[in-house]
Short mmCIF file of C-alpha atoms in Angstrom, two decimals:
data_model
loop_
_atom_site.label_atom_id
_atom_site.label_comp_id
_atom_site.label_asym_id
_atom_site.label_seq_id
_atom_site.Cartn_x
_atom_site.Cartn_y
_atom_site.Cartn_z
CA MET I 1080 6.56 -57.45 7.82
CA SER I 1081 9.14 -59.85 8.47
CA ALA I 1082 7.35 -61.44 11.50
CA LEU I 1083 4.36 -61.59 9.22
CA ARG I 1084 6.28 -63.48 6.32
CA ARG I 1085 7.65 -66.10 8.98
CA LEU I 1086 4.06 -67.22 10.06
CA PRO I 1087 2.99 -70.37 8.06
CA ALA I 1088 0.61 -69.15 4.95
CA ALA I 1089 -2.18 -71.43 5.58
CA PRO I 1090 -3.07 -70.28 9.22
CA LEU I 1091 -2.74 -66.77 8.72
CA SER I 1092 -5.10 -67.16 5.97
CA LEU I 1093 -7.57 -69.30 7.98
CA ALA I 1094 -7.69 -66.56 10.84
CA ALA I 1095 -8.22 -64.12 8.36
CA GLY I 1096 -11.20 -65.92 6.69
CA ALA I 1097 -12.44 -66.66 10.15
CA MET I 1098 -12.41 -62.73 11.24
CA VAL I 1099 -14.10 -61.99 7.94
CA TRP I 1100 -16.94 -64.38 8.46
CA GLU I 1101 -17.45 -63.21 12.22
CA VAL I 1102 -17.81 -59.64 11.21
CA ILE I 1103 -19.95 -60.45 8.23
CA GLY I 1104 -22.06 -62.66 9.77
CA ARG I 1105 -22.71 -59.72 12.91
CA ALA I 1106 -23.05 -56.89 10.40
CA ALA I 1107 -25.73 -58.94 8.68
CA GLY I 1108 -27.75 -60.00 11.27
CA VAL I 1109 -29.47 -62.35 8.68
CA SER I 1110 -30.65 -66.19 10.50
CA PHE I 1111 -28.97 -67.86 7.20
CA PHE I 1112 -25.73 -66.44 7.63
CA PRO I 1113 -24.80 -66.59 11.26
CA PRO I 1114 -21.38 -65.43 12.76
CA LEU I 1115 -18.83 -67.88 13.30
CA SER I 1116 -19.02 -67.77 16.73
CA THR I 1117 -22.63 -68.93 16.63
CA VAL I 1118 -21.63 -71.58 14.45
CA LEU I 1119 -18.99 -72.88 16.86
CA ASP I 1120 -21.76 -72.71 19.60
CA ARG I 1121 -23.99 -74.61 17.48
CA LEU I 1122 -20.93 -77.12 17.02
CA GLY I 1123 -20.34 -77.69 20.82
CA GLU I 1124 -23.98 -78.78 21.39
CA MET I 1125 -24.06 -80.85 18.65
CA ALA I 1126 -20.72 -82.63 19.73
CA ALA I 1127 -22.65 -82.79 23.31
CA ASP I 1128 -25.21 -84.74 22.40
CA GLY I 1129 -22.78 -87.79 20.63
CA ALA I 1130 -25.01 -87.84 17.18
CA LEU I 1131 -22.38 -86.02 15.93
CA LEU I 1132 -19.62 -87.78 16.84
CA ALA I 1133 -21.13 -91.06 15.43
CA SER I 1134 -21.51 -89.48 12.25
CA VAL I 1135 -18.30 -88.18 11.60
CA ARG I 1136 -16.96 -91.78 12.31
CA ASP I 1137 -19.49 -93.07 10.17
CA SER I 1138 -18.48 -90.32 7.00
CA LEU I 1139 -14.33 -90.86 8.20
CA LEU I 1140 -15.12 -94.85 7.44
CA ASN I 1141 -16.78 -93.97 3.99
CA LEU I 1142 -14.21 -91.82 2.91
CA LEU I 1143 -11.54 -93.87 3.88
CA LEU I 1144 -13.02 -96.78 1.91
CA GLY I 1145 -13.82 -94.73 -0.76
CA THR I 1146 -10.40 -93.22 -1.37
CA ALA I 1147 -8.76 -96.73 -0.73
CA ILE I 1148 -10.66 -97.87 -3.39
CA SER I 1149 -10.40 -95.54 -5.93
CA LEU I 1150 -6.36 -95.11 -5.22
CA VAL I 1151 -5.61 -98.68 -5.74
CA ALA I 1152 -8.06 -99.01 -8.47
CA GLY I 1153 -6.86 -95.64 -10.13
CA ILE I 1154 -3.27 -96.69 -10.44
CA VAL I 1155 -4.00 -100.32 -11.10
CA ILE I 1156 -5.78 -99.21 -14.13
CA GLY I 1157 -3.86 -96.10 -14.69
CA VAL I 1158 -0.53 -97.83 -14.89
CA ALA I 1159 -2.56 -100.60 -17.55
CA MET I 1160 -3.78 -97.64 -19.61
CA GLY I 1161 -0.41 -96.30 -19.59
CA ARG I 1162 1.95 -99.28 -20.48
CA SER I 1163 -0.79 -100.90 -23.09
CA ARG I 1164 -2.02 -99.19 -25.94
CA ARG I 1165 -4.81 -102.10 -26.18
CA VAL I 1166 -6.01 -101.32 -22.59
CA GLU I 1167 -5.85 -97.38 -23.07
CA ALA I 1168 -7.99 -97.90 -26.49
CA ALA I 1169 -10.29 -100.14 -24.93
CA LEU I 1170 -10.67 -98.22 -21.31
CA GLY I 1171 -9.87 -94.50 -22.59
CA VAL I 1172 -13.18 -93.58 -23.97
CA TYR I 1173 -15.22 -94.48 -20.96
CA VAL I 1174 -12.54 -93.17 -18.46
CA TYR I 1175 -12.59 -89.58 -19.68
CA ALA I 1176 -16.27 -89.81 -20.20
CA LEU I 1177 -16.98 -90.49 -16.69
CA LEU I 1178 -14.30 -88.10 -15.75
CA THR I 1179 -16.35 -85.20 -16.92
CA ALA I 1180 -19.62 -86.40 -16.38
CA PRO I 1181 -21.13 -84.70 -13.14
CA SER I 1182 -20.72 -88.03 -10.64
CA LEU I 1183 -23.44 -87.43 -8.66
CA VAL I 1184 -25.87 -88.24 -11.55
CA PHE I 1185 -24.78 -92.27 -11.01
CA ALA I 1186 -26.06 -92.13 -7.11
CA PRO I 1187 -29.64 -93.14 -7.90
CA VAL I 1188 -28.34 -96.01 -9.63
CA PHE I 1189 -25.99 -97.14 -6.72
CA PHE I 1190 -28.45 -96.59 -4.32
CA SER I 1191 -30.89 -98.71 -6.07
CA LEU I 1192 -27.94 -101.12 -6.48
CA PHE I 1193 -26.37 -101.32 -3.04
CA GLY I 1194 -29.17 -99.60 -0.93
CA ALA I 1195 -29.36 -96.99 1.04
CA GLY I 1196 -26.11 -97.27 3.18
CA ARG I 1197 -22.42 -97.37 3.15
CA GLY I 1198 -21.96 -99.28 -0.10
CA ALA I 1199 -23.89 -96.32 -2.09
CA VAL I 1200 -22.06 -93.32 -0.45
CA VAL I 1201 -18.45 -95.41 -0.93
CA ALA I 1202 -19.60 -96.19 -4.68
CA VAL I 1203 -20.32 -92.33 -5.07
CA ILE I 1204 -17.04 -91.42 -3.51
CA VAL I 1205 -15.29 -93.65 -6.02
CA MET I 1206 -16.98 -92.19 -8.79
CA TYR I 1207 -15.71 -88.84 -7.87
CA ALA I 1208 -12.12 -89.62 -6.94
CA VAL I 1209 -11.31 -92.62 -9.10
CA PHE I 1210 -11.00 -91.40 -12.56
CA VAL I 1211 -8.87 -88.16 -12.20
CA VAL I 1212 -6.15 -90.92 -10.29
CA ILE I 1213 -6.82 -92.82 -13.46
CA VAL I 1214 -6.04 -89.91 -15.87
CA ASN I 1215 -2.71 -88.75 -14.09
CA THR I 1216 -1.48 -92.13 -13.67
CA ALA I 1217 -1.71 -93.22 -17.35
CA ALA I 1218 -0.17 -89.57 -18.33
CA ALA I 1219 2.56 -90.35 -15.71
CA VAL I 1220 3.64 -93.79 -16.84
CA GLN I 1221 3.58 -92.59 -20.79
CA ALA I 1222 5.82 -89.74 -19.72
CA VAL I 1223 8.38 -92.03 -18.03
CA PRO I 1224 11.84 -91.02 -19.94
CA ALA I 1225 12.07 -94.21 -22.93
CA HIS I 1226 16.05 -93.66 -22.11
CA LEU I 1227 15.35 -94.96 -18.29
CA GLU I 1228 13.81 -97.81 -19.71
CA GLU I 1229 16.39 -98.67 -22.27
CA MET I 1230 18.92 -98.45 -19.79
CA ALA I 1231 16.92 -100.74 -17.51
CA ARG I 1232 16.41 -103.23 -20.71
CA SER I 1233 20.18 -102.88 -21.78
CA TYR I 1234 20.82 -104.31 -18.21
CA GLY I 1235 18.64 -107.16 -18.69
CA ALA I 1236 15.08 -106.06 -16.96
CA GLY I 1237 11.95 -107.80 -18.40
CA GLU I 1238 8.43 -106.02 -18.00
CA ARG I 1239 8.32 -107.21 -14.72
CA GLN I 1240 11.26 -105.49 -13.20
CA LEU I 1241 10.82 -102.43 -15.14
CA LEU I 1242 7.37 -101.48 -13.41
CA PRO I 1243 8.94 -101.83 -9.99
CA ARG I 1244 12.25 -100.46 -10.58
CA VAL I 1245 12.11 -98.19 -12.89
CA VAL I 1246 8.36 -97.15 -14.03
CA LEU I 1247 6.62 -96.78 -10.90
CA PRO I 1248 9.24 -94.77 -9.16
CA ALA I 1249 9.55 -92.63 -12.29
CA ALA I 1250 5.77 -91.90 -12.42
CA THR I 1251 5.64 -91.28 -8.75
CA PRO I 1252 5.71 -87.51 -8.81
CA MET I 1253 2.70 -87.28 -11.05
CA ILE I 1254 1.02 -90.25 -9.84
CA MET I 1255 0.80 -88.24 -6.38
CA ALA I 1256 -0.54 -85.20 -7.73
CA GLY I 1257 -3.27 -87.02 -9.34
CA VAL I 1258 -3.91 -88.84 -5.77
CA ARG I 1259 -4.20 -85.08 -4.36
CA LEU I 1260 -6.66 -84.23 -6.56
CA GLY I 1261 -8.44 -87.60 -5.96
CA VAL I 1262 -8.30 -87.10 -2.44
CA GLY I 1263 -10.00 -83.84 -2.82
CA ARG I 1264 -12.77 -85.17 -4.88
CA ALA I 1265 -13.06 -87.78 -2.68
CA VAL I 1266 -14.02 -85.59 -0.11
CA THR I 1267 -16.89 -83.71 -2.15
CA GLY I 1268 -17.97 -86.84 -3.11
CA MET I 1269 -18.66 -88.23 0.68
CA LEU I 1270 -20.58 -85.11 1.39
CA ASN I 1271 -22.45 -85.42 -1.57
CA GLY I 1272 -23.02 -88.66 -1.71
CA GLU I 1273 -24.23 -88.73 2.02
CA MET I 1274 -26.69 -85.73 1.00
CA PHE I 1275 -28.15 -87.59 -1.71
CA ILE I 1276 -28.52 -90.77 0.20
CA ALA I 1277 -29.15 -88.94 3.30
CA VAL I 1278 -29.47 -91.74 6.35
CA VAL I 1279 -25.94 -91.80 7.16
CA GLY I 1280 -22.93 -89.57 8.25
CA LEU I 1281 -22.83 -85.98 7.99
CA GLY I 1282 -24.38 -85.20 4.69
CA HIS I 1283 -27.24 -86.65 6.63
CA ILE I 1284 -26.91 -83.98 9.08
CA VAL I 1285 -26.59 -81.24 6.49
CA THR I 1286 -29.93 -82.42 4.59
CA GLU I 1287 -32.05 -82.22 7.83
CA ALA I 1288 -30.75 -78.91 9.17
CA GLY I 1289 -31.07 -77.41 5.62
CA GLY I 1290 -34.60 -78.60 5.73
CA SER I 1291 -35.29 -76.75 8.62
CA PHE I 1292 -33.49 -73.74 8.10
CA ASP I 1293 -31.13 -74.30 10.77
CA SER I 1294 -27.75 -72.40 8.74
CA ALA I 1295 -25.90 -72.49 11.75
CA SER I 1296 -25.87 -76.21 11.94
CA VAL I 1297 -24.95 -76.43 8.19
CA LEU I 1298 -22.28 -74.44 8.32
CA ALA I 1299 -21.02 -76.23 11.66
CA VAL I 1300 -20.97 -79.76 9.40
CA LEU I 1301 -19.38 -77.62 7.14
CA LEU I 1302 -16.15 -76.85 9.36
CA ILE I 1303 -15.69 -80.38 9.98
CA VAL I 1304 -15.82 -81.00 6.26
CA ILE I 1305 -13.15 -78.54 5.81
CA ALA I 1306 -11.14 -79.89 8.32
CA VAL I 1307 -11.32 -83.56 7.50
CA ALA I 1308 -10.32 -82.04 3.82
CA LEU I 1309 -7.37 -80.36 5.14
CA VAL I 1310 -6.12 -83.02 7.29
CA ALA I 1311 -6.66 -85.88 4.27
CA ILE I 1312 -4.66 -83.00 2.04
CA ALA I 1313 -1.92 -83.00 4.68
CA LEU I 1314 -1.74 -87.13 4.87
CA VAL I 1315 -1.24 -86.90 1.09
CA GLN I 1316 1.26 -84.11 1.15
CA ALA I 1317 3.13 -85.63 3.83
CA ALA I 1318 3.34 -89.05 1.75
CA ASP I 1319 3.93 -87.41 -1.44
CA ARG I 1320 7.31 -85.51 0.37
CA ARG I 1321 8.55 -88.61 1.40
CA LEU I 1322 8.09 -90.30 -1.60
CA THR I 1323 9.31 -87.51 -4.24
CA ARG I 1324 11.81 -86.10 -2.26
CA TRP I 1325 14.65 -86.96 -4.67
CA VAL I 1326 12.86 -84.49 -7.23
CA PRO I 1327 15.19 -81.27 -7.41
CA GLN I 1328 13.25 -78.23 -5.70
CA THR I 1329 13.48 -76.13 -8.84
CA ALA I 1330 11.58 -79.15 -10.82
CA LYS I 1331 9.13 -78.50 -8.53
CA GLY I 1332 8.13 -75.22 -9.63
CA ALA I 1333 5.42 -73.36 -7.23
CA GLN I 1334 5.60 -76.26 -4.47
CA GLY I 1335 8.94 -74.32 -3.46
CA LYS I 1336 9.39 -71.83 -1.17
CA MET C 1029 35.20 -111.92 -30.77
CA ILE C 1030 32.31 -109.89 -31.96
CA GLU C 1031 31.12 -110.48 -35.65
CA ILE C 1032 28.66 -108.59 -37.94
CA HIS C 1033 27.55 -109.56 -41.18
CA GLY C 1034 25.14 -107.67 -43.31
CA LEU C 1035 23.58 -106.23 -41.05
CA SER C 1036 20.82 -104.09 -42.23
CA LYS C 1037 18.00 -102.19 -40.42
CA THR C 1038 15.28 -99.64 -41.36
CA PHE C 1039 13.18 -97.59 -39.75
CA THR C 1040 9.49 -95.93 -40.11
CA ASP C 1041 9.99 -92.18 -39.26
CA ARG C 1042 6.86 -90.62 -37.96
CA ARG C 1043 5.59 -89.51 -41.65
CA GLY C 1044 5.88 -93.31 -42.45
CA ASP C 1045 8.91 -92.96 -44.46
CA THR C 1046 11.39 -95.67 -44.97
CA VAL C 1047 14.84 -94.70 -43.18
CA THR C 1048 17.52 -96.93 -43.97
CA ALA C 1049 19.91 -96.61 -40.99
CA LEU C 1050 22.17 -99.61 -41.62
CA ASP C 1051 22.79 -101.31 -45.04
CA ASP C 1052 24.46 -104.65 -45.08
CA ALA C 1053 27.32 -103.46 -42.51
CA ARG C 1054 30.25 -105.42 -41.40
CA LEU C 1055 32.52 -105.84 -38.55
CA ASP C 1056 34.79 -107.40 -36.62
CA VAL C 1057 36.35 -106.70 -32.95
CA ALA C 1058 39.12 -108.48 -31.55
CA GLU C 1059 39.06 -109.55 -28.21
CA ASN C 1060 40.35 -107.14 -25.78
CA GLU C 1061 40.24 -104.40 -28.68
CA PHE C 1062 39.13 -100.83 -28.25
CA LEU C 1063 37.34 -99.70 -31.14
CA THR C 1064 35.72 -96.36 -31.71
CA LEU C 1065 33.40 -96.16 -34.29
CA LEU C 1066 33.23 -92.90 -36.00
CA GLY C 1067 31.17 -91.07 -38.38
CA PRO C 1068 28.83 -88.63 -39.93
CA SER C 1069 25.65 -87.58 -37.39
CA GLY C 1070 22.88 -90.06 -39.16
CA CYS C 1071 25.38 -92.81 -40.29
CA GLY C 1072 23.76 -95.19 -38.08
CA LYS C 1073 26.52 -95.69 -35.46
CA THR C 1074 24.41 -95.53 -32.45
CA THR C 1075 22.03 -98.08 -34.17
CA LEU C 1076 24.42 -100.26 -34.71
CA LEU C 1077 25.75 -99.93 -31.07
CA LYS C 1078 22.17 -100.58 -30.25
CA CYS C 1079 22.02 -103.72 -32.33
CA ILE C 1080 24.84 -105.28 -30.54
CA ALA C 1081 23.78 -104.11 -27.18
CA GLY C 1082 20.20 -106.18 -28.28
CA LEU C 1083 18.21 -103.14 -27.84
CA VAL C 1084 17.19 -102.83 -31.48
CA PRO C 1085 16.41 -105.38 -33.31
CA TYR C 1086 17.62 -105.43 -36.82
CA ASP C 1087 15.99 -106.78 -40.16
CA SER C 1088 18.43 -109.08 -41.85
CA GLY C 1089 22.07 -110.15 -41.01
CA THR C 1090 23.91 -111.18 -37.84
CA ILE C 1091 26.01 -110.60 -34.93
CA GLU C 1092 27.71 -113.26 -33.06
CA ILE C 1093 29.87 -112.45 -29.92
CA ASP C 1094 32.10 -115.82 -29.73
CA GLY C 1095 30.20 -117.60 -32.53
CA ARG C 1096 27.06 -117.20 -30.30
CA PRO C 1097 24.50 -115.43 -32.45
CA ILE C 1098 22.87 -112.41 -29.80
CA GLN C 1099 19.14 -112.50 -28.76
CA GLY C 1100 18.23 -109.35 -27.12
CA PRO C 1101 20.40 -107.73 -24.10
CA GLY C 1102 22.81 -110.15 -22.28
CA PRO C 1103 25.15 -110.32 -19.19
CA ASP C 1104 28.17 -110.64 -21.43
CA ARG C 1105 27.25 -106.84 -22.58
CA ALA C 1106 27.03 -103.66 -20.72
CA MET C 1107 25.80 -100.07 -22.16
CA VAL C 1108 27.18 -96.51 -21.19
CA PHE C 1109 24.74 -94.00 -22.13
CA GLN C 1110 25.59 -90.48 -23.56
CA ASN C 1111 22.71 -88.96 -21.56
CA PHE C 1112 24.06 -90.84 -18.24
CA ALA C 1113 20.33 -92.72 -17.98
CA LEU C 1114 20.99 -92.83 -14.10
CA LEU C 1115 17.89 -93.33 -11.62
CA PRO C 1116 17.35 -89.97 -10.49
CA TRP C 1117 15.53 -91.21 -7.13
CA ALA C 1118 18.28 -93.92 -6.32
CA SER C 1119 21.63 -92.82 -4.73
CA VAL C 1120 24.79 -93.45 -6.47
CA VAL C 1121 25.77 -96.67 -4.70
CA ASP C 1122 22.06 -98.10 -6.09
CA ASN C 1123 22.92 -96.81 -9.25
CA VAL C 1124 26.17 -98.59 -9.48
CA ALA C 1125 24.18 -101.60 -8.17
CA PHE C 1126 21.28 -101.26 -10.30
CA GLY C 1127 22.30 -104.17 -12.96
CA LEU C 1128 23.51 -106.57 -10.17
CA ARG C 1129 19.88 -106.13 -8.57
CA LEU C 1130 18.06 -106.81 -11.73
CA ARG C 1131 20.09 -109.69 -11.88
CA GLY C 1132 19.39 -110.96 -8.40
CA VAL C 1133 22.60 -110.48 -6.69
CA ALA C 1134 22.28 -110.46 -2.72
CA ARG C 1135 22.13 -106.84 -1.17
CA ALA C 1136 25.04 -107.21 0.69
CA GLU C 1137 27.35 -108.44 -2.04
CA ARG C 1138 26.23 -106.37 -4.82
CA GLU C 1139 26.61 -102.79 -2.38
CA GLU C 1140 29.93 -103.81 -1.37
CA ARG C 1141 30.86 -104.29 -5.46
CA ALA C 1142 29.38 -100.81 -6.24
CA ARG C 1143 31.00 -99.54 -3.50
CA GLU C 1144 34.58 -100.62 -4.88
CA LEU C 1145 34.10 -99.37 -8.15
CA VAL C 1146 32.50 -96.00 -6.81
CA ALA C 1147 36.10 -95.81 -4.86
CA THR C 1148 37.74 -96.87 -8.36
CA MET C 1149 35.80 -94.18 -9.92
CA GLY C 1150 36.89 -91.73 -7.81
CA LEU C 1151 33.48 -91.09 -6.02
CA ALA C 1152 34.21 -92.37 -2.71
CA GLY C 1153 32.13 -89.81 -0.20
CA PHE C 1154 29.59 -89.60 -2.69
CA GLU C 1155 27.92 -93.10 -2.16
CA LYS C 1156 24.64 -91.46 -1.02
CA LYS C 1157 24.77 -88.56 -3.21
CA LEU C 1158 21.71 -88.26 -5.79
CA PRO C 1159 22.35 -88.21 -9.26
CA GLY C 1160 21.03 -84.60 -9.47
CA GLU C 1161 23.58 -83.54 -6.80
CA LEU C 1162 26.43 -84.71 -8.98
CA SER C 1163 27.80 -82.72 -11.98
CA GLY C 1164 27.80 -84.13 -15.22
CA GLY C 1165 31.42 -85.83 -15.56
CA MET C 1166 30.32 -87.18 -12.03
CA GLN C 1167 27.11 -89.04 -13.19
CA GLN C 1168 29.17 -90.71 -16.05
CA ARG C 1169 31.48 -92.06 -13.85
CA VAL C 1170 28.27 -93.25 -12.02
CA GLY C 1171 27.43 -94.64 -15.26
CA ILE C 1172 30.74 -96.10 -16.19
CA ALA C 1173 30.51 -97.64 -12.77
CA ARG C 1174 27.62 -99.32 -13.32
CA ALA C 1175 28.50 -101.34 -16.52
CA LEU C 1176 31.66 -102.11 -14.67
CA ALA C 1177 30.12 -103.48 -12.12
CA VAL C 1178 28.43 -106.57 -13.96
CA GLN C 1179 31.84 -107.27 -14.96
CA PRO C 1180 30.64 -107.56 -19.12
CA GLN C 1181 32.80 -109.34 -21.51
CA VAL C 1182 32.12 -106.28 -23.76
CA LEU C 1183 31.43 -102.81 -23.05
CA LEU C 1184 29.39 -100.49 -25.44
CA MET C 1185 30.18 -97.20 -25.04
CA ASP C 1186 27.47 -94.69 -26.68
CA GLU C 1187 29.34 -91.09 -27.18
CA PRO C 1188 29.61 -91.42 -23.45
CA PHE C 1189 32.08 -88.13 -23.19
CA GLY C 1190 29.41 -86.16 -25.18
CA ALA C 1191 27.58 -84.57 -23.04
CA VAL C 1192 30.47 -83.42 -20.48
CA ASP C 1193 32.74 -80.08 -21.40
CA GLU C 1194 35.97 -80.11 -22.74
CA GLN C 1195 38.16 -80.28 -19.62
CA THR C 1196 35.70 -82.90 -17.77
CA ARG C 1197 36.22 -85.10 -21.33
CA ARG C 1198 39.86 -85.04 -21.33
CA LEU C 1199 39.80 -86.28 -17.60
CA LEU C 1200 37.20 -89.01 -18.21
CA GLN C 1201 39.39 -90.05 -21.23
CA GLU C 1202 42.58 -90.50 -19.61
CA GLU C 1203 40.37 -92.30 -16.76
CA LEU C 1204 38.98 -94.59 -19.40
CA LEU C 1205 42.62 -95.15 -20.92
CA ALA C 1206 44.17 -95.75 -17.71
CA LEU C 1207 41.03 -98.44 -16.71
CA TRP C 1208 40.99 -100.12 -20.16
CA GLU C 1209 44.88 -100.41 -20.00
CA GLU C 1210 44.42 -101.97 -16.67
CA GLN C 1211 41.84 -104.12 -17.21
CA ARG C 1212 41.46 -104.79 -21.03
CA PRO C 1213 37.84 -105.05 -21.45
CA THR C 1214 36.43 -105.50 -25.29
CA VAL C 1215 35.19 -102.05 -26.04
CA VAL C 1216 32.93 -100.50 -28.64
CA PHE C 1217 32.83 -97.09 -28.34
CA VAL C 1218 30.52 -94.54 -30.67
CA THR C 1219 31.90 -90.91 -30.90
CA HIS C 1220 31.78 -88.54 -33.64
CA SER C 1221 34.73 -86.85 -32.10
CA MET C 1222 37.95 -87.40 -34.80
CA GLU C 1223 40.11 -86.62 -31.85
CA GLU C 1224 38.73 -88.90 -29.21
CA ALA C 1225 38.27 -91.89 -31.87
CA VAL C 1226 42.26 -91.84 -32.65
CA LEU C 1227 43.14 -90.89 -28.77
CA LEU C 1228 41.42 -94.00 -27.59
CA GLY C 1229 41.00 -96.45 -30.18
CA ASP C 1230 43.16 -99.57 -31.36
CA ARG C 1231 41.42 -99.18 -34.95
CA VAL C 1232 38.96 -96.67 -35.93
CA ALA C 1233 35.83 -97.87 -37.96
CA LEU C 1234 35.00 -95.20 -40.14
CA MET C 1235 30.87 -94.96 -40.75
CA SER C 1236 29.46 -94.07 -44.01
CA ALA C 1237 25.49 -92.54 -44.02
CA ARG C 1238 24.14 -93.41 -47.01
CA PRO C 1239 24.79 -96.53 -47.11
CA GLY C 1240 24.96 -96.81 -43.33
CA ARG C 1241 28.16 -99.25 -43.30
CA VAL C 1242 31.92 -99.27 -42.37
CA ALA C 1243 33.33 -97.53 -45.29
CA GLU C 1244 37.18 -98.14 -43.64
CA LEU C 1245 39.18 -99.39 -40.71
CA VAL C 1246 42.13 -97.10 -40.05
CA PRO C 1247 44.62 -98.80 -37.45
CA VAL C 1248 45.90 -96.72 -34.92
CA ASP C 1249 49.60 -96.84 -34.25
CA LEU C 1250 50.23 -95.06 -30.88
CA PRO C 1251 51.53 -96.92 -28.28
CA ARG C 1252 50.22 -97.41 -25.14
CA PRO C 1253 50.11 -96.58 -22.27
CA ARG C 1254 48.21 -93.78 -23.40
CA ALA C 1255 46.86 -92.44 -20.40
CA ARG C 1256 50.06 -91.04 -18.77
CA GLY C 1257 51.32 -87.56 -18.97
CA GLY C 1258 48.43 -85.98 -20.22
CA GLY C 1259 48.06 -88.38 -23.27
CA PRO C 1260 50.08 -89.35 -26.26
CA ASP C 1261 52.16 -86.88 -28.26
CA ARG C 1262 49.38 -84.83 -29.93
CA SER C 1263 51.85 -84.31 -33.15
CA GLY C 1264 53.11 -87.27 -35.54
CA VAL C 1265 50.85 -90.20 -35.80
CA TYR C 1266 48.10 -88.61 -33.86
CA ALA C 1267 47.50 -85.40 -35.98
CA GLU C 1268 48.00 -87.26 -39.36
CA LEU C 1269 45.30 -89.64 -38.49
CA THR C 1270 42.93 -87.13 -36.91
CA ALA C 1271 43.58 -85.07 -40.51
CA TYR C 1272 43.09 -87.99 -42.54
CA LEU C 1273 39.82 -89.23 -41.01
CA TRP C 1274 38.64 -85.79 -40.89
CA ASP C 1275 39.26 -85.39 -44.78
CA ARG C 1276 37.35 -88.77 -45.15
CA LEU C 1277 34.37 -87.10 -42.86
CA ARG C 1278 34.45 -84.40 -44.83
CA GLU C 1279 33.97 -86.02 -48.63
CA MET C 1280 31.19 -87.62 -46.59
CA HIS C 1281 29.34 -84.72 -45.69
CA GLU C 1282 29.76 -82.84 -49.09
CA GLU C 1283 28.60 -86.04 -50.92
CA HIS C 1284 25.69 -85.95 -48.72
CA ARG C 1285 25.07 -82.68 -49.28
CA THR C 1286 25.22 -83.54 -53.26
CA VAL C 1287 22.43 -85.86 -52.81
CA ARG C 1288 20.16 -84.24 -51.30
CA THR C 1289 20.38 -80.63 -53.65
CA GLY C 1290 20.83 -82.93 -56.37
CA ALA C 1291 23.30 -81.02 -57.97
CA PRO C 1292 27.27 -80.89 -57.40
CA ALA C 1293 28.46 -78.30 -54.79
#
């Protein structure tokens, strides 16, 4: 038991999931749910012919662009909304409406605007990711303790100094919570966008394979997407740890060990 | 040095009611004086201090420092806060150097000055610690060092020892006395403790709640230095003054209660 406890939780639960998948896949013996080993074989085949690698590269580039735009725009707009009632009044209703709207309904619009290429996919990713970043950033900025701002003003800080010296550092833990959610949604947006627009990236493979009832290929792509998502989340967490090292462990609550 | 005339300030509270915090308040603070500002809670003493700090705009009246009317916060004043108001992500040195940094003092210079003050406040060895790793007393030492770092003419202290335990408070009072008796900055010190007001002050400005103004100035005829040997003799003048201040404060509390209930208590 103590030996089990020492193992990291994520790999352990992944291994268990893989085992369950394999067992159920073999027992079921149906073509639409092949066991993990079959999916991994197919993944090997796909990787061997080079098309997969190009698709992965395509998708990653889409994801990177979409995430970068979402984070920069999300944080800038979020800070503006958090600092200014007027900006919040002007943008708030749109942000909250679009946060809850199903993001994929905009895909046809982007398809028409940007054509069936990278632009449309990136736009879909931004649609998925940006609003949750905006909402969290605005809330984070509004939650900055008033006494810290007052202290800084008493030492002569103007708005220009308040932002980098007090507001942004104080808001960082909550902004990063929004960034985590945003990156997760960006991965979803990437696949959905690519499936809908269907000429590029991993989503293209999924659509083709799904159309011919090739479950092994669909699941192989799913594995890659899961890997991409896990790596993206790990990167965000690493950045989060660096940026919010000062937050006491008890205040982080469930994040602690 | 600080001249306050006819200062009035009203707030609008959350329900939209008007609350008069200060009403025609006047107060003069002499150069190098340690003035303590004592009053019942809600009498506007913190508001008055924040007006002097330039943090709170006032409705009418004037505040002048050396004949110059104040316009917002200025480099001649530094404030120490009841809840310390330290930056939780910044080290002790960075917190102490914060005011200097805002004023554009170069990194090497501000860190050197901050380290000196950290040592003066008895925090040597804690330079790299974060506020969350310090006790309340140590955090307020950082707060005081941050104020001293900008070399203010006037030190404004808002119940600085209100959030620490009794023993720590005694130690901090003695340290502040020693520091003041050596450097003699002008201090305006808000407190709700009669003992603290008498122990530290050259004069006690007693504030009343309604109207929010200085009701009486009580000179404290205790010899200095008071820091040595565990503080002044707490019988005699000290005991008389604290008893007198409590009498006055209790009157104010009772008046306040009468006003509120509309009938004599």
